[in-house]
Coordinates of C-alpha atoms and ligand atoms in Angstrom, one line a residue:
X1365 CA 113.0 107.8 102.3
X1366 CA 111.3 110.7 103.6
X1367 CA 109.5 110.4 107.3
X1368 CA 107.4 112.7 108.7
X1369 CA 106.5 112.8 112.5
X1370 CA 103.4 114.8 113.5
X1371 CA 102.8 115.8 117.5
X1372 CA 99.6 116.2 118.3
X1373 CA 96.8 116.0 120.9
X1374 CA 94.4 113.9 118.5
X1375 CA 96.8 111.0 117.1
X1376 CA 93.8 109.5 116.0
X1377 CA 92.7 112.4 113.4
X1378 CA 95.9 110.8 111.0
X1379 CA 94.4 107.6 111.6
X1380 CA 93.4 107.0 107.8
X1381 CA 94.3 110.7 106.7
X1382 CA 97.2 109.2 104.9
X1383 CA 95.6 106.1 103.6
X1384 CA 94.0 107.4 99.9
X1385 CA 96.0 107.7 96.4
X1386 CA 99.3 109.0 96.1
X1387 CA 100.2 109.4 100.0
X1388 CA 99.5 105.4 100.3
X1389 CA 101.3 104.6 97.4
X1390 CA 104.1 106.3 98.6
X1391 CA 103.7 104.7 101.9
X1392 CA 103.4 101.2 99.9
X1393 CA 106.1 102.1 97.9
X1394 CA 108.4 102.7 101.1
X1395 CA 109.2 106.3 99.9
X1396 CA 107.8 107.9 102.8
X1397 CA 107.0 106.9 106.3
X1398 CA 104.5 109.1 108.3
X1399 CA 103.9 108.7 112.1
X1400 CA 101.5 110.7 114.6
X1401 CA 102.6 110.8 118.0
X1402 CA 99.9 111.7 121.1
X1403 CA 101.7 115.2 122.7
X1404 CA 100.2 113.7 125.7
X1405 CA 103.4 111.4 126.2
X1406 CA 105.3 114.1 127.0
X1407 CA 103.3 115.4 129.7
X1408 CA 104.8 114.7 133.1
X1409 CA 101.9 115.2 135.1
X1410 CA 99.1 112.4 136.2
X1411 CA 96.7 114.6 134.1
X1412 CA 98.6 114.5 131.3
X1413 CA 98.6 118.6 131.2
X1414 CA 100.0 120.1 127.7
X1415 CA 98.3 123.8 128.2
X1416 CA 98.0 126.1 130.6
X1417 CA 97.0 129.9 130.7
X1418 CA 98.4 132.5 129.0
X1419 CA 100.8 134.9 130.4
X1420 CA 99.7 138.4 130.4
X1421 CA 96.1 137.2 130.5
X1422 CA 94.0 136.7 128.0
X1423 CA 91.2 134.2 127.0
X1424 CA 92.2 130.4 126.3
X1425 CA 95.1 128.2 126.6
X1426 CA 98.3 128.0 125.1
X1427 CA 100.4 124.7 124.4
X1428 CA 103.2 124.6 127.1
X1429 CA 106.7 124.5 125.6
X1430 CA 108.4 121.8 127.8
X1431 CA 106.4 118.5 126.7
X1432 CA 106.9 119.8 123.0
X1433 CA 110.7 120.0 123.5
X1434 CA 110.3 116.7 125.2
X1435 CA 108.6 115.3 121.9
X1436 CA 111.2 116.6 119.7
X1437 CA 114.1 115.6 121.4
X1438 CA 112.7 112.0 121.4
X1439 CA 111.9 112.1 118.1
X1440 CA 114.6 113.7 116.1
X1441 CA 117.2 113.9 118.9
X1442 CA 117.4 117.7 119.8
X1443 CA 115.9 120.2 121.7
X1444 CA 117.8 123.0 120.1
X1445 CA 117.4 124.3 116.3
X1446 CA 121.4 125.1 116.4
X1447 CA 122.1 121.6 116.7
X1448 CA 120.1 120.2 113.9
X1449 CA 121.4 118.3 110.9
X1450 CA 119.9 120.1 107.7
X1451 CA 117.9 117.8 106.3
X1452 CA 116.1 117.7 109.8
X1453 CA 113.0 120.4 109.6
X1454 CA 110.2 121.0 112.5
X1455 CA 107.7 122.8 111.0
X1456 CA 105.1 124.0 113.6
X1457 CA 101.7 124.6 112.2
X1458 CA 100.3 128.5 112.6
X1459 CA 98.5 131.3 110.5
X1460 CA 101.1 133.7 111.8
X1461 CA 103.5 131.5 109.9
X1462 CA 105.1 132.0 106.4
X1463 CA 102.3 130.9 103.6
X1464 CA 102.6 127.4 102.6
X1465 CA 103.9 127.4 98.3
X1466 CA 104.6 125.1 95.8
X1467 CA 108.1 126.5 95.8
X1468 CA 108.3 125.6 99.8
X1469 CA 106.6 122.0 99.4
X1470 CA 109.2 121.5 96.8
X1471 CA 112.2 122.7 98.8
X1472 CA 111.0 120.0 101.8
X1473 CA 110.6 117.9 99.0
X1474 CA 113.9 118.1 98.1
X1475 CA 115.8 118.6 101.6
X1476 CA 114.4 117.4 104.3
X1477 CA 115.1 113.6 105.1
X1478 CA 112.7 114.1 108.1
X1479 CA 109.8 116.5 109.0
X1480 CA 108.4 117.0 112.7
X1481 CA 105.3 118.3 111.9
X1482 CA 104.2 120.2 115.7
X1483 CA 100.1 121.0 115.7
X1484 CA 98.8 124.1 117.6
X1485 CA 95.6 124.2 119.3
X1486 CA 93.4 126.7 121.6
X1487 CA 95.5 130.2 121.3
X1488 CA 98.2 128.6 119.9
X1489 CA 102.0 127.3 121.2
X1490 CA 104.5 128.9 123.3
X1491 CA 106.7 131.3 121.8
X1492 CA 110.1 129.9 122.3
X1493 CA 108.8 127.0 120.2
X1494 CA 109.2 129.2 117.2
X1495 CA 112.4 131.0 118.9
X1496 CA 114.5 127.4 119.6
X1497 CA 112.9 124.3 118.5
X1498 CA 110.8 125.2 114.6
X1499 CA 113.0 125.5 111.3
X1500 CA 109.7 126.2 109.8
X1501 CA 106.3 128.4 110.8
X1502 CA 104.0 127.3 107.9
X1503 CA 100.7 128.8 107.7
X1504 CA 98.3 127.0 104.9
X1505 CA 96.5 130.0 104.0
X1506 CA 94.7 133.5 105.8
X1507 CA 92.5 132.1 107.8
X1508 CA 92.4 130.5 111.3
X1509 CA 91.7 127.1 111.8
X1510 CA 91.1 125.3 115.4
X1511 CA 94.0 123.6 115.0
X1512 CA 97.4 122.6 113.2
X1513 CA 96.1 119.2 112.2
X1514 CA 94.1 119.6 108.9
X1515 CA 97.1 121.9 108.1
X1516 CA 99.6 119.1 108.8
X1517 CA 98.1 117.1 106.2
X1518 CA 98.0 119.6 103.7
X1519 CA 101.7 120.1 103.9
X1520 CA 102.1 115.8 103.9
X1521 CA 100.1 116.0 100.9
X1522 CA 102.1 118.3 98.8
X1523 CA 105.3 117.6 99.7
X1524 CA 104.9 113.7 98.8
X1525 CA 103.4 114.2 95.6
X1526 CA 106.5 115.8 94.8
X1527 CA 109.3 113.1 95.8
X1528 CA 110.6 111.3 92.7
X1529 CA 108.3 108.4 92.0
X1530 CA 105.3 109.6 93.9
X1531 CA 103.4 110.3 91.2
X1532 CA 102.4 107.7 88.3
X1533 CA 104.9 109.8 85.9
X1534 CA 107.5 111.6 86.7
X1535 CA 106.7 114.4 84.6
X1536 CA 103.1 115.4 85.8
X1537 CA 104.0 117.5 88.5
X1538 CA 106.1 119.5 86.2
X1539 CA 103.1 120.6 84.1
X1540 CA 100.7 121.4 87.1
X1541 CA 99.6 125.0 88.7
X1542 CA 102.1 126.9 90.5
X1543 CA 105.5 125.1 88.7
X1544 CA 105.8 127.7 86.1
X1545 CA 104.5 130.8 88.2
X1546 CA 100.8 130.2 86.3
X1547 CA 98.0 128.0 87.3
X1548 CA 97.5 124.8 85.1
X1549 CA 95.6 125.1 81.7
X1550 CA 91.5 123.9 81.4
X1551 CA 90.7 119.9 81.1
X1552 CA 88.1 118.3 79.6
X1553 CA 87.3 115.0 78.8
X1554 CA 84.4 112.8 77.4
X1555 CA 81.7 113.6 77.0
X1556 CA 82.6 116.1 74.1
X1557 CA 79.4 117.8 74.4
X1558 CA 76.9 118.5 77.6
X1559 CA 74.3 121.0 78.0
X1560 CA 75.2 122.6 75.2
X1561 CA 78.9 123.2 75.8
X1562 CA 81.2 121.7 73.9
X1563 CA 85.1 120.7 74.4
X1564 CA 86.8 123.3 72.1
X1565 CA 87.4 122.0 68.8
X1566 CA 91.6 122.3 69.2
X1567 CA 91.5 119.8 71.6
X1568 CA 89.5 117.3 69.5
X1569 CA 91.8 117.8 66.4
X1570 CA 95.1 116.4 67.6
X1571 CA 97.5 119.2 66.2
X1572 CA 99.7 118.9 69.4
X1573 CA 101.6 122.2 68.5
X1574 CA 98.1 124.1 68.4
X1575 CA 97.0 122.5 71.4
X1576 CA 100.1 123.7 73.2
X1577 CA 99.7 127.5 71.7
X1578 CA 96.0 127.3 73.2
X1579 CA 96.9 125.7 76.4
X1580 CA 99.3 127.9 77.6
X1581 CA 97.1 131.1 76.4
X1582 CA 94.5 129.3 78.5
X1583 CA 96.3 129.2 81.8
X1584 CA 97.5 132.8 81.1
X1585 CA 93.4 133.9 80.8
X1586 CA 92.5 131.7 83.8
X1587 CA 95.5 133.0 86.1
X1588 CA 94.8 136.8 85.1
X1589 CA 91.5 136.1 86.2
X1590 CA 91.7 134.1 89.0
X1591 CA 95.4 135.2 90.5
X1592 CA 96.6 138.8 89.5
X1593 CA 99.3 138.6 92.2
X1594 CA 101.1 136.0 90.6
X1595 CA 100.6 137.3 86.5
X1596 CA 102.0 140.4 89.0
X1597 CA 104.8 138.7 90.6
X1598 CA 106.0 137.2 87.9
X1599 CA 107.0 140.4 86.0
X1600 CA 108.5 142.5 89.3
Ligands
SAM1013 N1 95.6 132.6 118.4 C1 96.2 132.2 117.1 C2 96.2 133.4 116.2 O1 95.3 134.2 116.2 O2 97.2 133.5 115.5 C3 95.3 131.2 116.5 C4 95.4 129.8 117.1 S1 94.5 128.6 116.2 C5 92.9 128.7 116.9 C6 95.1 127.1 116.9 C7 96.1 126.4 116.1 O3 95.6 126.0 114.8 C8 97.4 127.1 115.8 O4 98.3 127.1 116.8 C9 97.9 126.4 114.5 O5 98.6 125.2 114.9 C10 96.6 126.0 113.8 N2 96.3 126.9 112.7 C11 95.3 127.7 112.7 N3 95.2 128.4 111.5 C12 96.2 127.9 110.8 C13 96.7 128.2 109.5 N4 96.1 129.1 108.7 N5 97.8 127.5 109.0 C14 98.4 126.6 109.8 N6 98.0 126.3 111.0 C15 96.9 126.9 111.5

């Protein structure tokens, strides 16, 4: 069973965030256990103060370090990174972080037994977040968003779709973009014609070794087109 903890100042944006398709099944299922926890908590004074102006000046407000430390240590136990078992991963949310993969959703996936999920907001979070507390600084893509939280539910998303028994057959998420370095072939389905186009004729003939030939050529054309880098990466 694989629980994830997320800290955040709006508990309430996970409220149902989890609650559609595969994520709830897996919740149902008891294969994963997800629980957002209000930052606030940890805040030790009567206005429940979690930011505070930057050092060095600036604009904004950065999340202070000490309720965060707080959080972890209640959660997972620790409030150092040197002490952590290693299936134990904080992953704190931020565009300066490494870019969320497939290959990283599948290595939580696969070795984490708990993920504390920390949200930014305003400028961002303390440095010594990142320097003691985080195994992990994800970033969901090159962009900045207000905060850590739709990013938090990205990286819930992908990694559960990926535990053993998530998905409705074990072998989809073999076959899907990303899992052989190329994204995932065209689909169509009924009806075989509409305005005009119709579903190529391979696909309607049931010669499975033809429509594997055309598949794959498909999601070579589509990935050349769409994602260079990775038709790119995958012959460096
Ligand atoms: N000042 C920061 C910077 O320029 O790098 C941006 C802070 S952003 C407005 C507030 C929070 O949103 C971040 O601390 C982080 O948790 C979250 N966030 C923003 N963009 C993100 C991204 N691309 N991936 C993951 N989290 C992101």
């Amino acid at each position: 069973m694989l629980r994830f903890d997320v800290i955040t100042i709006f508990p309430d944006f996970f409220r149902e965030a989890f609650d559609y398709g595969i994520t709830r099944r897996a919740l149902a299922a008891g294969l994963v256990e997800t629980k957002a926890h209000d930052l606030r908590q940890w805040a030790t004074d009567k206005h429940r103060t979690v930011d505070d102006r930057p050092f060095g000046g600036g604009d904004g407000m950065v999340l202070k370090p000490d309720p965060i430390f707080d959080a972890v240590k209640h959660i997972a136990g620790f409030r150092r990174r040197a002490d952590y078992p290693p299936d134990l991963r904080v992953v704190l949310l931020s565009p300066q972080g490494q870019v969320f993969t497939q290959l990283l959703a599948a290595d939580l996936a696969t070795n984490a037994s708990q993920i504390v999920l920390i949200c930014g907001r305003y400028e961002g979070v303390d440095e010594r977040v990142v320097e003691a507390l985080a195994t992990d600084e994800i970033s969901i893509g090159d962009y900045v968003l207000s905060g850590g939280e739709p990013a938090a539910v990205v990286v819930v998303d992908a990694v559960v779709r990926l535990l053993p028994g998530a998905l409705g057959s074990e072998t989809s998420a073999t076959y899907e973009s990303f899992s052989d370095g190329m994204l995932d072939f065209p689909q169509y389905t009924r009806p075989p014609e509409i305005e005009g186009m119709r579903v190529p004729d391979v696909l309607l003939k049931g010669n499975h070794a033809e429509i594997a030939r055309w598949r794959h050529q498909e999601a070579l054309k589509k990935t050349e087109r769409n994602r260079p880098d990775l038709v790119k990466g995958s012959q460096d």
